[in-house]
Amino acid sequence: MLFRKGAEAHLFLEDLFGRKVLVKVRVTKNYRVTELDLLLRRQRTVREARLLHAAKRAGVPAPTVYLVDVDNATIIMDYVEGGTLKELIKSGRLPGEELRKRLYEVGKSIGRLHRMGVIHGDLTTSNMILSRGKIFFIDFGLGDFSRSVEDRGVDLHLMKRALESTHYDVFEEAFGIILQGYRSSFSGADAVIEKMWEIERRGRYSER
Amino acid sequence: MFARALGLKHPGGPKVEELAGEGKLFIQLPYVVKGMDLSYSGLYTAAIGKIGHCRIEDLCYSVQEVCFSMLAEVTERALAHTGKREVLLTGGVARNKRLQEMIEYISKEHDAEFHVVPPSLAGDNGAMIAWTGILEYASGRIIRVEESRVKPRWRLDEVTVPWMEES
């Protein structure tokens, strides 16, 4: 069953021996030559599977990878059922104390990813799902392996921008708590946070 | 820049397109897209390094394919993200038939209308600036010549366009 159509992949919800799984297929793009198309789809499939695995090793809840079919640019992974953090914040369903705990958890997870050299690449509240009592990180499709302060800074900056635009009413407190969590799990946090402010000041992202 | 490195006379773009048409073998070159940003620096360095080590036609073909595929991918992502209904291809390289073909393909897939500037105006920066000036003037945005100045780092997304309707 087709579940969602993204810019580069189609997602299907299927049954694998009684288990709900998500099948992510990176589709052929007919505008580019076959050689490049195959190369990109294979490369990105392998990278995403590796990133998902690395996230779990870092102690960050993420979908379990069941199968990687490189030739067909397909990943079969655990379907993480639950509401997104975005919905949770917007609905106001979660009591303040509980929400603060969750945001701290998010920050802690980002710190763990960065400590492992994993850059998520698209940290938004839509890519975080509360399931089985934990916040799962999904969609590592734009991610990369890197230990550079710059890449980590950009990653954090994206999280900040996502919060600012989607949850402007609680942004300041929410981001503050995320940073606390981030510092708690990653010793290089302060340098990255400093870099994040610098990235913002660089002017690309602000009025001059 | 790549055309210059090949020793082609200005404008080198059309010549690169012509050579690319004779290319057959695809040579792997760095493809860098991050979100809606792309980077050509690695590609340029790698392409320069291959000059003299392969058929020039194949190199032009590969450079063109990689460059334009990156552009097509970010265009597609932007269309999916914003849901816009129109795509306008401008600038000197807009003349390139292969790029037009790719962007048109993407536009169709996302039900967007595809437009490209006439070839005679594609590379004409003077015309672009003058036309923007006319639109600004017609919208009542006027500055005295003595007070005007050059703003070299003005980014496209920072320009106010009062003559455009909300879409």
PDB file of C-alpha atoms in Angstrom, chain A residues 4-204:
ATOM      1  CA  ARG A   4       3.606   8.538   1.092  1.00  0.00           C
ATOM      2  CA  LYS A   5       5.321  10.001  -1.944  1.00  0.00           C
ATOM      3  CA  GLY A   6       8.402  12.049  -1.177  1.00  0.00           C
ATOM      4  CA  ALA A   7      10.619  14.061  -3.517  1.00  0.00           C
ATOM      5  CA  GLU A   8      12.995  11.167  -4.099  1.00  0.00           C
ATOM      6  CA  ALA A   9      11.362   8.083  -2.629  1.00  0.00           C
ATOM      7  CA  HIS A  10       8.049   6.293  -2.392  1.00  0.00           C
ATOM      8  CA  LEU A  11       7.053   4.795   0.945  1.00  0.00           C
ATOM      9  CA  PHE A  12       4.924   1.693   1.191  1.00  0.00           C
ATOM     10  CA  LEU A  13       3.361   0.205   4.278  1.00  0.00           C
ATOM     11  CA  GLU A  14       3.563  -3.591   4.086  1.00  0.00           C
ATOM     12  CA  ASP A  15       3.273  -6.687   6.167  1.00  0.00           C
ATOM     13  CA  LEU A  16       6.378  -8.796   6.762  1.00  0.00           C
ATOM     14  CA  PHE A  17       5.552 -12.002   8.634  1.00  0.00           C
ATOM     15  CA  GLY A  18       2.913 -10.240  10.691  1.00  0.00           C
ATOM     16  CA  ARG A  19       5.036  -7.203  11.322  1.00  0.00           C
ATOM     17  CA  LYS A  20       4.232  -3.757   9.937  1.00  0.00           C
ATOM     18  CA  VAL A  21       7.135  -2.561   7.855  1.00  0.00           C
ATOM     19  CA  LEU A  22       7.945   0.492   5.818  1.00  0.00           C
ATOM     20  CA  VAL A  23       9.386  -0.063   2.358  1.00  0.00           C
ATOM     21  CA  LYS A  24      11.339   2.924   1.122  1.00  0.00           C
ATOM     22  CA  VAL A  25      12.041   2.834  -2.605  1.00  0.00           C
ATOM     23  CA  ARG A  26      14.217   5.458  -4.210  1.00  0.00           C
ATOM     24  CA  VAL A  27      12.612   5.810  -7.595  1.00  0.00           C
ATOM     25  CA  THR A  28      14.302   6.206 -10.951  1.00  0.00           C
ATOM     26  CA  LYS A  29      14.466   9.773 -12.170  1.00  0.00           C
ATOM     27  CA  ASN A  30      14.114   9.777 -15.927  1.00  0.00           C
ATOM     28  CA  TYR A  31      15.558  13.258 -16.385  1.00  0.00           C
ATOM     29  CA  ARG A  32      19.074  12.058 -15.560  1.00  0.00           C
ATOM     30  CA  VAL A  33      21.239   9.509 -17.344  1.00  0.00           C
ATOM     31  CA  THR A  34      20.981   5.882 -16.197  1.00  0.00           C
ATOM     32  CA  GLU A  35      24.581   5.713 -14.955  1.00  0.00           C
ATOM     33  CA  LEU A  36      24.149   8.694 -12.650  1.00  0.00           C
ATOM     34  CA  ASP A  37      20.665   7.649 -11.586  1.00  0.00           C
ATOM     35  CA  LEU A  38      21.781   4.182 -10.495  1.00  0.00           C
ATOM     36  CA  LEU A  39      24.839   5.540  -8.756  1.00  0.00           C
ATOM     37  CA  LEU A  40      22.926   8.122  -6.720  1.00  0.00           C
ATOM     38  CA  ARG A  41      20.080   5.820  -5.747  1.00  0.00           C
ATOM     39  CA  ARG A  42      22.448   3.062  -4.653  1.00  0.00           C
ATOM     40  CA  GLN A  43      24.781   5.419  -2.802  1.00  0.00           C
ATOM     41  CA  ARG A  44      21.955   7.083  -0.893  1.00  0.00           C
ATOM     42  CA  THR A  45      20.285   3.794  -0.033  1.00  0.00           C
ATOM     43  CA  VAL A  46      23.479   2.399   1.440  1.00  0.00           C
ATOM     44  CA  ARG A  47      24.224   5.608   3.291  1.00  0.00           C
ATOM     45  CA  GLU A  48      20.784   5.863   4.812  1.00  0.00           C
ATOM     46  CA  ALA A  49      20.882   2.255   6.016  1.00  0.00           C
ATOM     47  CA  ARG A  50      24.292   2.860   7.585  1.00  0.00           C
ATOM     48  CA  LEU A  51      23.091   6.039   9.264  1.00  0.00           C
ATOM     49  CA  LEU A  52      20.035   4.279  10.715  1.00  0.00           C
ATOM     50  CA  HIS A  53      22.257   1.566  12.076  1.00  0.00           C
ATOM     51  CA  ALA A  54      24.759   4.047  13.493  1.00  0.00           C
ATOM     52  CA  ALA A  55      21.927   5.952  15.185  1.00  0.00           C
ATOM     53  CA  LYS A  56      20.819   2.833  16.986  1.00  0.00           C
ATOM     54  CA  ARG A  57      24.378   2.072  18.023  1.00  0.00           C
ATOM     55  CA  ALA A  58      24.585   5.582  19.408  1.00  0.00           C
ATOM     56  CA  GLY A  59      21.592   4.759  21.592  1.00  0.00           C
ATOM     57  CA  VAL A  60      19.100   6.818  19.633  1.00  0.00           C
ATOM     58  CA  PRO A  61      15.759   5.124  18.915  1.00  0.00           C
ATOM     59  CA  ALA A  62      15.434   4.734  15.126  1.00  0.00           C
ATOM     60  CA  PRO A  63      13.714   2.268  12.810  1.00  0.00           C
ATOM     61  CA  THR A  64      15.400  -1.138  12.644  1.00  0.00           C
ATOM     62  CA  VAL A  65      16.636  -1.991   9.166  1.00  0.00           C
ATOM     63  CA  TYR A  66      15.426  -5.416   8.038  1.00  0.00           C
ATOM     64  CA  LEU A  67      16.652  -5.495   4.486  1.00  0.00           C
ATOM     65  CA  VAL A  68      18.751  -3.387   2.147  1.00  0.00           C
ATOM     66  CA  ASP A  69      18.273  -4.138  -1.534  1.00  0.00           C
ATOM     67  CA  VAL A  70      20.972  -2.024  -3.118  1.00  0.00           C
ATOM     68  CA  ASP A  71      20.188  -2.896  -6.739  1.00  0.00           C
ATOM     69  CA  ASN A  72      16.590  -1.808  -6.333  1.00  0.00           C
ATOM     70  CA  ALA A  73      17.506   1.113  -4.042  1.00  0.00           C
ATOM     71  CA  THR A  74      15.122  -0.214  -1.427  1.00  0.00           C
ATOM     72  CA  ILE A  75      15.229  -0.330   2.359  1.00  0.00           C
ATOM     73  CA  ILE A  76      12.760  -2.357   4.363  1.00  0.00           C
ATOM     74  CA  MET A  77      12.566  -1.052   7.892  1.00  0.00           C
ATOM     75  CA  ASP A  78      10.494  -1.100  11.016  1.00  0.00           C
ATOM     76  CA  TYR A  79       7.333   1.009  10.811  1.00  0.00           C
ATOM     77  CA  VAL A  80       7.410   3.360  13.788  1.00  0.00           C
ATOM     78  CA  GLU A  81       3.808   3.918  14.776  1.00  0.00           C
ATOM     79  CA  GLY A  82       2.913   7.010  16.766  1.00  0.00           C
ATOM     80  CA  GLY A  83       2.323  10.741  16.725  1.00  0.00           C
ATOM     81  CA  THR A  84       4.981  13.175  15.577  1.00  0.00           C
ATOM     82  CA  LEU A  85       6.541  15.553  18.060  1.00  0.00           C
ATOM     83  CA  LYS A  86       5.056  18.333  15.930  1.00  0.00           C
ATOM     84  CA  GLU A  87       1.514  17.080  16.588  1.00  0.00           C
ATOM     85  CA  LEU A  88       2.330  16.561  20.256  1.00  0.00           C
ATOM     86  CA  ILE A  89       3.489  20.146  20.712  1.00  0.00           C
ATOM     87  CA  LYS A  90       0.693  21.666  18.621  1.00  0.00           C
ATOM     88  CA  SER A  91      -2.128  19.740  20.270  1.00  0.00           C
ATOM     89  CA  GLY A  92      -1.024  20.735  23.753  1.00  0.00           C
ATOM     90  CA  ARG A  93      -2.048  17.248  24.819  1.00  0.00           C
ATOM     91  CA  LEU A  94       1.156  16.620  26.729  1.00  0.00           C
ATOM     92  CA  PRO A  95       1.409  18.197  30.189  1.00  0.00           C
ATOM     93  CA  GLY A  96       4.192  20.801  30.430  1.00  0.00           C
ATOM     94  CA  GLU A  97       6.426  18.693  32.631  1.00  0.00           C
ATOM     95  CA  GLU A  98       6.166  15.683  30.305  1.00  0.00           C
ATOM     96  CA  LEU A  99       6.831  17.812  27.228  1.00  0.00           C
ATOM     97  CA  ARG A 100       9.929  19.321  28.814  1.00  0.00           C
ATOM     98  CA  LYS A 101      11.182  15.816  29.538  1.00  0.00           C
ATOM     99  CA  ARG A 102      10.647  14.840  25.892  1.00  0.00           C
ATOM    100  CA  LEU A 103      12.451  17.888  24.555  1.00  0.00           C
ATOM    101  CA  TYR A 104      15.389  17.165  26.843  1.00  0.00           C
ATOM    102  CA  GLU A 105      15.395  13.631  25.434  1.00  0.00           C
ATOM    103  CA  VAL A 106      15.462  15.048  21.889  1.00  0.00           C
ATOM    104  CA  GLY A 107      18.483  17.196  22.714  1.00  0.00           C
ATOM    105  CA  LYS A 108      20.213  14.252  24.346  1.00  0.00           C
ATOM    106  CA  SER A 109      19.626  12.131  21.244  1.00  0.00           C
ATOM    107  CA  ILE A 110      21.002  14.810  18.909  1.00  0.00           C
ATOM    108  CA  GLY A 111      24.083  14.929  21.132  1.00  0.00           C
ATOM    109  CA  ARG A 112      24.465  11.159  20.913  1.00  0.00           C
ATOM    110  CA  LEU A 113      24.189  11.235  17.117  1.00  0.00           C
ATOM    111  CA  HIS A 114      26.810  13.941  16.839  1.00  0.00           C
ATOM    112  CA  ARG A 115      29.106  12.150  19.244  1.00  0.00           C
ATOM    113  CA  MET A 116      28.926   9.122  16.916  1.00  0.00           C
ATOM    114  CA  GLY A 117      29.683  11.229  13.853  1.00  0.00           C
ATOM    115  CA  VAL A 118      26.123  11.075  12.549  1.00  0.00           C
ATOM    116  CA  ILE A 119      24.519  14.161  10.997  1.00  0.00           C
ATOM    117  CA  HIS A 120      20.761  13.764  10.611  1.00  0.00           C
ATOM    118  CA  GLY A 121      20.397  16.453   7.962  1.00  0.00           C
ATOM    119  CA  ASP A 122      16.709  17.195   8.471  1.00  0.00           C
ATOM    120  CA  LEU A 123      16.017  17.692  12.150  1.00  0.00           C
ATOM    121  CA  THR A 124      12.395  18.801  12.307  1.00  0.00           C
ATOM    122  CA  THR A 125       9.653  17.928  14.762  1.00  0.00           C
ATOM    123  CA  SER A 126       7.923  15.981  11.954  1.00  0.00           C
ATOM    124  CA  ASN A 127      10.861  13.605  11.886  1.00  0.00           C
ATOM    125  CA  MET A 128      10.528  12.696  15.557  1.00  0.00           C
ATOM    126  CA  ILE A 129       7.878  10.214  16.642  1.00  0.00           C
ATOM    127  CA  LEU A 130       6.709   9.263  20.108  1.00  0.00           C
ATOM    128  CA  SER A 131       6.366   5.505  20.025  1.00  0.00           C
ATOM    129  CA  ARG A 132       6.711   2.761  22.636  1.00  0.00           C
ATOM    130  CA  GLY A 133       7.440   5.439  25.235  1.00  0.00           C
ATOM    131  CA  LYS A 134      10.455   6.816  23.384  1.00  0.00           C
ATOM    132  CA  ILE A 135      11.165   9.517  20.836  1.00  0.00           C
ATOM    133  CA  PHE A 136      12.238   7.868  17.583  1.00  0.00           C
ATOM    134  CA  PHE A 137      14.257   9.722  14.957  1.00  0.00           C
ATOM    135  CA  ILE A 138      13.213   8.926  11.397  1.00  0.00           C
ATOM    136  CA  ASP A 139      14.178   9.861   7.826  1.00  0.00           C
ATOM    137  CA  PHE A 140      17.957   9.990   7.620  1.00  0.00           C
ATOM    138  CA  GLY A 141      17.677  10.471   3.844  1.00  0.00           C
ATOM    139  CA  LEU A 142      19.518  13.787   3.901  1.00  0.00           C
ATOM    140  CA  GLY A 143      22.019  12.672   6.520  1.00  0.00           C
ATOM    141  CA  ASP A 144      25.737  12.132   6.381  1.00  0.00           C
ATOM    142  CA  PHE A 145      28.687  10.915   8.376  1.00  0.00           C
ATOM    143  CA  SER A 146      30.772  13.811   9.636  1.00  0.00           C
ATOM    144  CA  ARG A 147      32.577  14.963  12.740  1.00  0.00           C
ATOM    145  CA  SER A 148      33.113  18.537  11.627  1.00  0.00           C
ATOM    146  CA  VAL A 149      31.905  21.311  13.885  1.00  0.00           C
ATOM    147  CA  GLU A 150      30.487  23.077  10.832  1.00  0.00           C
ATOM    148  CA  ASP A 151      28.246  20.138   9.819  1.00  0.00           C
ATOM    149  CA  ARG A 152      27.102  19.633  13.392  1.00  0.00           C
ATOM    150  CA  GLY A 153      26.419  23.351  13.690  1.00  0.00           C
ATOM    151  CA  VAL A 154      24.286  23.353  10.549  1.00  0.00           C
ATOM    152  CA  ASP A 155      22.369  20.316  11.838  1.00  0.00           C
ATOM    153  CA  LEU A 156      21.570  22.125  15.075  1.00  0.00           C
ATOM    154  CA  HIS A 157      20.750  25.300  13.195  1.00  0.00           C
ATOM    155  CA  LEU A 158      18.152  23.408  11.138  1.00  0.00           C
ATOM    156  CA  MET A 159      16.538  22.151  14.347  1.00  0.00           C
ATOM    157  CA  LYS A 160      16.380  25.708  15.606  1.00  0.00           C
ATOM    158  CA  ARG A 161      14.854  26.997  12.370  1.00  0.00           C
ATOM    159  CA  ALA A 162      12.262  24.230  12.343  1.00  0.00           C
ATOM    160  CA  LEU A 163      11.214  25.057  15.898  1.00  0.00           C
ATOM    161  CA  GLU A 164      11.145  28.775  15.213  1.00  0.00           C
ATOM    162  CA  SER A 165       8.891  28.437  12.204  1.00  0.00           C
ATOM    163  CA  THR A 166       6.592  25.658  13.394  1.00  0.00           C
ATOM    164  CA  HIS A 167       6.403  26.300  17.128  1.00  0.00           C
ATOM    165  CA  TYR A 168       7.124  30.003  17.493  1.00  0.00           C
ATOM    166  CA  ASP A 169       4.948  30.261  20.621  1.00  0.00           C
ATOM    167  CA  VAL A 170       7.065  27.843  22.652  1.00  0.00           C
ATOM    168  CA  PHE A 171      10.256  28.193  20.643  1.00  0.00           C
ATOM    169  CA  GLU A 172      12.495  29.879  23.161  1.00  0.00           C
ATOM    170  CA  GLU A 173      11.862  27.563  26.075  1.00  0.00           C
ATOM    171  CA  ALA A 174      11.751  24.471  23.847  1.00  0.00           C
ATOM    172  CA  PHE A 175      15.056  25.142  22.146  1.00  0.00           C
ATOM    173  CA  GLY A 176      16.666  26.026  25.476  1.00  0.00           C
ATOM    174  CA  ILE A 177      15.709  22.623  26.871  1.00  0.00           C
ATOM    175  CA  ILE A 178      16.940  20.846  23.731  1.00  0.00           C
ATOM    176  CA  LEU A 179      20.315  22.545  24.126  1.00  0.00           C
ATOM    177  CA  GLN A 180      20.478  21.442  27.777  1.00  0.00           C
ATOM    178  CA  GLY A 181      19.877  17.863  26.667  1.00  0.00           C
ATOM    179  CA  TYR A 182      22.439  18.258  23.890  1.00  0.00           C
ATOM    180  CA  ARG A 183      25.085  19.421  26.365  1.00  0.00           C
ATOM    181  CA  SER A 184      24.317  16.536  28.713  1.00  0.00           C
ATOM    182  CA  SER A 185      25.269  13.847  26.211  1.00  0.00           C
ATOM    183  CA  PHE A 186      27.955  15.437  24.077  1.00  0.00           C
ATOM    184  CA  SER A 187      31.175  16.953  25.418  1.00  0.00           C
ATOM    185  CA  GLY A 188      31.778  18.957  22.246  1.00  0.00           C
ATOM    186  CA  ALA A 189      28.396  20.658  22.554  1.00  0.00           C
ATOM    187  CA  ASP A 190      29.583  24.145  23.465  1.00  0.00           C
ATOM    188  CA  ALA A 191      31.801  24.494  20.404  1.00  0.00           C
ATOM    189  CA  VAL A 192      28.932  23.383  18.150  1.00  0.00           C
ATOM    190  CA  ILE A 193      26.461  25.770  19.780  1.00  0.00           C
ATOM    191  CA  GLU A 194      28.960  28.581  19.332  1.00  0.00           C
ATOM    192  CA  LYS A 195      29.310  27.560  15.657  1.00  0.00           C
ATOM    193  CA  MET A 196      25.535  27.550  15.257  1.00  0.00           C
ATOM    194  CA  TRP A 197      25.314  31.202  16.323  1.00  0.00           C
ATOM    195  CA  GLU A 198      28.162  32.019  13.970  1.00  0.00           C
ATOM    196  CA  ILE A 199      26.360  30.299  11.059  1.00  0.00           C
ATOM    197  CA  GLU A 200      23.359  32.489  11.782  1.00  0.00           C
ATOM    198  CA  ARG A 201      25.440  35.635  11.999  1.00  0.00           C
ATOM    199  CA  ARG A 202      27.174  34.854   8.706  1.00  0.00           C
ATOM    200  CA  GLY A 203      24.366  36.734   7.145  1.00  0.00           C
ATOM    201  CA  ARG A 204      22.995  34.180   4.730  1.00  0.00           C
TER     202      ARG A 204
END
